[in-house]
Amino acid sequence: MLFHEQIIHSLYSLVISIFALIKQSYTLVCTPSKPRSKTKMIAQVIPMQMRNDDPINIPIPPPEVQSPLRILVCPSGFKESLDTLVVADCIEKGIKRVLPNVIVQKAPLFDGGEGFAHALVATTGGELRHLKITGPVNIPLISHYGILGGDQSKKTAVVEMAAAAGLRLVPKDSRDPTITTTYGVGELMRAALDEGVERLIVGCGDSGTNDGGAGMLQALGAHFFDIHGNELAPASGGAALCTVADIDLSGLHPRLKYVEIEVACNCQNILCGPKGVARVYGPQKGATPAEVELLDTALNAYASAVSRKLGRDISTVPGSGASGGMGTGLLLLGAKLRPRYEAVTEYFGINDDLFRNCHLVFTAEGRLDSQTPQGKIPAEVALRAKKHGLPVIALAGTVGPDAAANYLIGIDAFASIMQGPIPLEVAIADAERLLTDAAESVMRVLMLGQSLRVRDSVVAGGRASLLVQPPK
């Protein structure tokens, strides 16, 4: 797309989003204490003073509602930039610049990626364990896993794959998913098993790998062989799986037989096919078109080997493609793959009561595009908000040209936080300010919509002339 075409498309998207915001805020003045239908919100006209300096003598409503406005903020994090807690704080700050007394309830949602282990440990009063592992580019690094506290029926550990094989850990000049490895994830799991845990929670998200979890399995004692019986080198990356023909699991960590493994992942992601993980996410991790084809071939070979081992075809099993196909490796360990929204809301004690007690929902993620409806946090938030008839606004670091697909799943309006054509590095460094400013701008548009609603109510009652006179 040419630069001027991008500008035109951006302006078009902006206009649509602004009018969508105004449309939603048009009926935002409501009574929260009464049950609401999914299709109708009860408008209230606020008493006001007439302003003598109003050119058309129509009263201007104050930027407030009859009863306290309650806003729910349920964001995801911005990959390689802001964690989920910071995103929620920035949105709240922007909202309160416009409405200082509004009630904001924050429910930051972790998608299993960066910050997942820290947050779950903090929520349960547990402890972090730090250790040296193999990083995604085979360079040692210090990582962590968590032991959960609280009332756990079984000793439980949480392992965050992003802490061992996340994209953030792959230097920009080394982003080659044909060679990055999940070996370090297996080392974290092995350390937790050595500690005697009975339950493992694995968070899948923000990955920088595409090895199907083969590296993880090797760290846990598995061996991979080609058709000639030659063993594949440990931690050799996704491309090496092109020649895999057999998998030996006899050397796996002995405690894996007795441990429950739960995985919080995007169950929309599959391993193989036109929508396989290499084709969908490979380019985001640095793969060239030729490398995407190579990885797709490798994962097809891997799927065949795993399917023979399990006695069923796993190439399109929901979640098999999670975190560069690590979902497949976890299936081989007998893990239960859970939709991440369902899992994280359970782990963090988030339920539908949050949605019942608010008027408006904000969500956010780093990039909003056609992949967002495929199980990402903003889409899951929108689906649940719509069950309660709530308007949903999404903020994003960047907005893809095909982001309009999100209107179909319940996101009423969205906006990018970008304020101009600035380099990505600058935007990431200044993301907190940009996000806070964007939340403020959205709230100002919402207040404009409320003003129009009250003006229109007055006009409909015959107390003032029309805002715009029709042509004679």
GROMACS .gro file of N, CA and C in nm, residues 147-237:
model
  273
  147ILE      N    1   0.601  -2.060   4.272
  147ILE     CA    2   0.528  -2.155   4.355
  147ILE      C    3   0.411  -2.079   4.416
  148LEU      N    4   0.290  -2.124   4.387
  148LEU     CA    5   0.172  -2.051   4.431
  148LEU      C    6   0.148  -2.069   4.580
  149GLY      N    7   0.095  -1.964   4.642
  149GLY     CA    8   0.057  -1.970   4.782
  149GLY      C    9  -0.093  -1.986   4.794
  150GLY      N   10  -0.145  -1.945   4.908
  150GLY     CA   11  -0.289  -1.953   4.927
  150GLY      C   12  -0.334  -2.095   4.954
  151ASP      N   13  -0.463  -2.115   4.938
  151ASP     CA   14  -0.525  -2.245   4.968
  151ASP      C   15  -0.520  -2.334   4.844
  152GLN      N   16  -0.404  -2.389   4.815
  152GLN     CA   17  -0.388  -2.478   4.701
  152GLN      C   18  -0.402  -2.623   4.748
  153SER      N   19  -0.493  -2.698   4.687
  153SER     CA   20  -0.511  -2.838   4.727
  153SER      C   21  -0.389  -2.921   4.691
  154LYS      N   22  -0.315  -2.876   4.589
  154LYS     CA   23  -0.192  -2.944   4.548
  154LYS      C   24  -0.081  -2.841   4.533
  155LYS      N   25   0.041  -2.880   4.564
  155LYS     CA   26   0.154  -2.789   4.546
  155LYS      C   27   0.164  -2.754   4.398
  156THR      N   28   0.152  -2.626   4.367
  156THR     CA   29   0.137  -2.582   4.229
  156THR      C   30   0.247  -2.485   4.189
  157ALA      N   31   0.302  -2.507   4.071
  157ALA     CA   32   0.401  -2.416   4.014
  157ALA      C   33   0.343  -2.351   3.889
  158VAL      N   34   0.386  -2.229   3.860
  158VAL     CA   35   0.346  -2.162   3.737
  158VAL      C   36   0.472  -2.132   3.657
  159VAL      N   37   0.469  -2.173   3.531
  159VAL     CA   38   0.580  -2.150   3.438
  159VAL      C   39   0.530  -2.063   3.325
  160GLU      N   40   0.597  -1.954   3.302
  160GLU     CA   41   0.562  -1.858   3.196
  160GLU      C   42   0.661  -1.877   3.081
  161MET      N   43   0.612  -1.928   2.967
  161MET     CA   44   0.705  -1.956   2.858
  161MET      C   45   0.778  -1.831   2.810
  162ALA      N   46   0.712  -1.715   2.821
  162ALA     CA   47   0.776  -1.590   2.776
  162ALA      C   48   0.897  -1.554   2.860
  163ALA      N   49   0.905  -1.607   2.982
  163ALA     CA   50   1.019  -1.580   3.068
  163ALA      C   51   1.142  -1.659   3.027
  164ALA      N   52   1.122  -1.757   2.938
  164ALA     CA   53   1.234  -1.839   2.892
  164ALA      C   54   1.253  -1.836   2.742
  165ALA      N   55   1.145  -1.809   2.667
  165ALA     CA   56   1.152  -1.814   2.520
  165ALA      C   57   1.067  -1.706   2.456
  166GLY      N   58   1.046  -1.596   2.526
  166GLY     CA   59   0.964  -1.488   2.474
  166GLY      C   60   1.034  -1.407   2.367
  167LEU      N   61   0.954  -1.341   2.284
  167LEU     CA   62   1.010  -1.259   2.177
  167LEU      C   63   1.098  -1.148   2.231
  168ARG      N   64   1.064  -1.096   2.347
  168ARG     CA   65   1.143  -0.989   2.408
  168ARG      C   66   1.286  -1.033   2.436
  169LEU      N   67   1.306  -1.163   2.455
  169LEU     CA   68   1.439  -1.215   2.487
  169LEU      C   69   1.524  -1.242   2.364
  170VAL      N   70   1.464  -1.223   2.246
  170VAL     CA   71   1.537  -1.246   2.121
  170VAL      C   72   1.583  -1.111   2.066
  171PRO      N   73   1.714  -1.085   2.061
  171PRO     CA   74   1.760  -0.957   2.007
  171PRO      C   75   1.705  -0.934   1.866
  172LYS      N   76   1.673  -0.809   1.837
  172LYS     CA   77   1.610  -0.778   1.707
  172LYS      C   78   1.694  -0.824   1.589
  173ASP      N   79   1.826  -0.822   1.604
  173ASP     CA   80   1.912  -0.864   1.493
  173ASP      C   81   1.933  -1.015   1.490
  174SER      N   82   1.867  -1.088   1.582
  174SER     CA   83   1.879  -1.234   1.586
  174SER      C   84   1.744  -1.303   1.574
  175ARG      N   85   1.645  -1.234   1.522
  175ARG     CA   86   1.510  -1.291   1.517
  175ARG      C   87   1.495  -1.384   1.397
  176ASP      N   88   1.521  -1.509   1.425
  176ASP     CA   89   1.513  -1.614   1.323
  176ASP      C   90   1.444  -1.734   1.387
  177PRO      N   91   1.312  -1.748   1.370
  177PRO     CA   92   1.239  -1.856   1.436
  177PRO      C   93   1.273  -1.996   1.385
  178THR      N   94   1.358  -2.005   1.284
  178THR     CA   95   1.403  -2.139   1.241
  178THR      C   96   1.502  -2.197   1.341
  179ILE      N   97   1.564  -2.113   1.424
  179ILE     CA   98   1.667  -2.163   1.517
  179ILE      C   99   1.637  -2.134   1.664
  180THR      N  100   1.541  -2.047   1.695
  180THR     CA  101   1.511  -2.020   1.836
  180THR      C  102   1.449  -2.143   1.901
  181THR      N  103   1.467  -2.155   2.032
  181THR     CA  104   1.432  -2.279   2.101
  181THR      C  105   1.354  -2.255   2.231
  182THR      N  106   1.273  -2.354   2.267
  182THR     CA  107   1.199  -2.353   2.394
  182THR      C  108   1.269  -2.437   2.500
  183TYR      N  109   1.397  -2.468   2.479
  183TYR     CA  110   1.470  -2.553   2.572
  183TYR      C  111   1.462  -2.498   2.715
  184GLY      N  112   1.473  -2.367   2.729
  184GLY     CA  113   1.468  -2.306   2.862
  184GLY      C  114   1.336  -2.326   2.933
  185VAL      N  115   1.227  -2.336   2.858
  185VAL     CA  116   1.096  -2.362   2.919
  185VAL      C  117   1.099  -2.498   2.988
  186GLY      N  118   1.156  -2.597   2.920
  186GLY     CA  119   1.169  -2.729   2.978
  186GLY      C  120   1.257  -2.729   3.103
  187GLU      N  121   1.360  -2.645   3.102
  187GLU     CA  122   1.446  -2.636   3.221
  187GLU      C  123   1.370  -2.579   3.340
  188LEU      N  124   1.284  -2.481   3.316
  188LEU     CA  125   1.201  -2.428   3.425
  188LEU      C  126   1.106  -2.536   3.478
  189MET      N  127   1.044  -2.609   3.387
  189MET     CA  128   0.952  -2.716   3.428
  189MET      C  129   1.027  -2.824   3.506
  190ARG      N  130   1.146  -2.857   3.461
  190ARG     CA  131   1.227  -2.960   3.529
  190ARG      C  132   1.261  -2.917   3.671
  191ALA      N  133   1.296  -2.790   3.689
  191ALA     CA  134   1.328  -2.740   3.823
  191ALA      C  135   1.205  -2.747   3.914
  192ALA      N  136   1.088  -2.714   3.861
  192ALA     CA  137   0.965  -2.722   3.940
  192ALA      C  138   0.934  -2.867   3.977
  193LEU      N  139   0.954  -2.957   3.883
  193LEU     CA  140   0.931  -3.099   3.911
  193LEU      C  141   1.027  -3.150   4.018
  194ASP      N  142   1.151  -3.106   4.011
  194ASP     CA  143   1.251  -3.146   4.112
  194ASP      C  144   1.212  -3.097   4.251
  195GLU      N  145   1.136  -2.988   4.256
  195GLU     CA  146   1.092  -2.932   4.384
  195GLU      C  147   0.972  -3.008   4.440
  196GLY      N  148   0.916  -3.099   4.361
  196GLY     CA  149   0.808  -3.182   4.411
  196GLY      C  150   0.668  -3.129   4.388
  197VAL      N  151   0.648  -3.044   4.290
  197VAL     CA  152   0.513  -2.992   4.265
  197VAL      C  153   0.423  -3.104   4.213
  198GLU      N  154   0.295  -3.089   4.239
  198GLU     CA  155   0.196  -3.187   4.193
  198GLU      C  156   0.111  -3.134   4.078
  199ARG      N  157   0.123  -3.005   4.054
  199ARG     CA  158   0.043  -2.941   3.949
  199ARG      C  159   0.127  -2.831   3.885
  200LEU      N  160   0.123  -2.827   3.751
  200LEU     CA  161   0.197  -2.727   3.675
  200LEU      C  162   0.099  -2.644   3.593
  201ILE      N  163   0.105  -2.513   3.608
  201ILE     CA  164   0.031  -2.422   3.521
  201ILE      C  165   0.131  -2.360   3.425
  202VAL      N  166   0.108  -2.374   3.296
  202VAL     CA  167   0.200  -2.319   3.196
  202VAL      C  168   0.127  -2.209   3.120
  203GLY      N  169   0.185  -2.091   3.119
  203GLY     CA  170   0.129  -1.979   3.044
  203GLY      C  171   0.194  -1.967   2.909
  204CYS      N  172   0.113  -1.972   2.803
  204CYS     CA  173   0.165  -1.962   2.666
  204CYS      C  174   0.126  -1.827   2.608
  205GLY      N  175   0.224  -1.750   2.569
  205GLY     CA  176   0.198  -1.621   2.508
  205GLY      C  177   0.327  -1.544   2.488
  206ASP      N  178   0.328  -1.452   2.391
  206ASP     CA  179   0.443  -1.365   2.363
  206ASP      C  180   0.568  -1.444   2.326
  207SER      N  181   0.551  -1.553   2.254
  207SER     CA  182   0.665  -1.639   2.223
  207SER      C  183   0.751  -1.583   2.110
  208GLY      N  184   0.879  -1.623   2.114
  208GLY     CA  185   0.971  -1.587   2.008
  208GLY      C  186   1.024  -1.709   1.935
  209THR      N  187   0.953  -1.820   1.949
  209THR     CA  188   1.000  -1.949   1.896
  209THR      C  189   0.898  -2.010   1.802
  210ASN      N  190   0.942  -2.114   1.732
  210ASN     CA  191   0.854  -2.186   1.640
  210ASN      C  192   0.900  -2.331   1.629
  211ASP      N  193   0.939  -2.389   1.744
  211ASP     CA  194   0.995  -2.525   1.742
  211ASP      C  195   0.898  -2.631   1.790
  212GLY      N  196   0.769  -2.595   1.804
  212GLY     CA  197   0.669  -2.694   1.843
  212GLY      C  198   0.684  -2.746   1.985
  213GLY      N  199   0.769  -2.680   2.064
  213GLY     CA  200   0.794  -2.729   2.200
  213GLY      C  201   0.895  -2.842   2.203
  214ALA      N  202   0.962  -2.868   2.091
  214ALA     CA  203   1.060  -2.977   2.087
  214ALA      C  204   1.175  -2.951   2.183
  215GLY      N  205   1.222  -2.827   2.189
  215GLY     CA  206   1.329  -2.793   2.282
  215GLY      C  207   1.287  -2.818   2.426
  216MET      N  208   1.165  -2.780   2.460
  216MET     CA  209   1.111  -2.805   2.594
  216MET      C  210   1.114  -2.954   2.626
  217LEU      N  211   1.069  -3.036   2.531
  217LEU     CA  212   1.067  -3.181   2.552
  217LEU      C  213   1.207  -3.236   2.570
  218GLN      N  214   1.303  -3.186   2.492
  218GLN     CA  215   1.441  -3.234   2.505
  218GLN      C  216   1.497  -3.202   2.643
  219ALA      N  217   1.465  -3.084   2.696
  219ALA     CA  218   1.512  -3.048   2.830
  219ALA      C  219   1.451  -3.138   2.937
  220LEU      N  220   1.335  -3.195   2.908
  220LEU     CA  221   1.267  -3.284   3.002
  220LEU      C  222   1.305  -3.431   2.982
  221GLY      N  223   1.393  -3.457   2.884
  221GLY     CA  224   1.443  -3.593   2.867
  221GLY      C  225   1.401  -3.665   2.741
  222ALA      N  226   1.328  -3.600   2.651
  222ALA     CA  227   1.287  -3.664   2.525
  222ALA      C  228   1.402  -3.662   2.424
  223HIS      N  229   1.396  -3.754   2.327
  223HIS     CA  230   1.497  -3.761   2.221
  223HIS      C  231   1.426  -3.770   2.086
  224PHE      N  232   1.479  -3.700   1.987
  224PHE     CA  233   1.421  -3.695   1.852
  224PHE      C  234   1.519  -3.757   1.752
  225PHE      N  235   1.464  -3.835   1.658
  225PHE     CA  236   1.548  -3.906   1.562
  225PHE      C  237   1.496  -3.886   1.420
  226ASP      N  238   1.589  -3.888   1.324
  226ASP     CA  239   1.547  -3.883   1.184
  226ASP      C  240   1.521  -4.024   1.133
  227ILE      N  241   1.491  -4.037   1.004
  227ILE     CA  242   1.454  -4.166   0.947
  227ILE      C  243   1.567  -4.267   0.951
  228HIS      N  244   1.692  -4.218   0.964
  228HIS     CA  245   1.808  -4.306   0.969
  228HIS      C  246   1.851  -4.337   1.111
  229GLY      N  247   1.777  -4.290   1.208
  229GLY     CA  248   1.811  -4.316   1.348
  229GLY      C  249   1.910  -4.219   1.408
  230ASN      N  250   1.942  -4.113   1.336
  230ASN     CA  251   2.033  -4.012   1.390
  230ASN      C  252   1.957  -3.916   1.480
  231GLU      N  253   2.015  -3.888   1.597
  231GLU     CA  254   1.946  -3.800   1.692
  231GLU      C  255   1.962  -3.653   1.653
  232LEU      N  256   1.852  -3.580   1.665
  232LEU     CA  257   1.856  -3.436   1.642
  232LEU      C  258   1.922  -3.367   1.761
  233ALA      N  259   2.005  -3.271   1.733
  233ALA     CA  260   2.076  -3.200   1.840
  233ALA      C  261   1.977  -3.125   1.928
  234PRO      N  262   2.003  -3.124   2.060
  234PRO     CA  263   1.914  -3.048   2.150
  234PRO      C  264   1.914  -2.899   2.117
  235ALA      N  265   1.801  -2.837   2.141
  235ALA     CA  266   1.786  -2.691   2.127
  235ALA      C  267   1.828  -2.640   1.991
  236SER      N  268   1.795  -2.715   1.886
  236SER     CA  269   1.840  -2.677   1.751
  236SER      C  270   1.735  -2.599   1.672
  237GLY      N  271   1.617  -2.575   1.730
  237GLY     CA  272   1.518  -2.490   1.665
  237GLY      C  273   1.420  -2.562   1.576
   0.00000   0.00000   0.00000
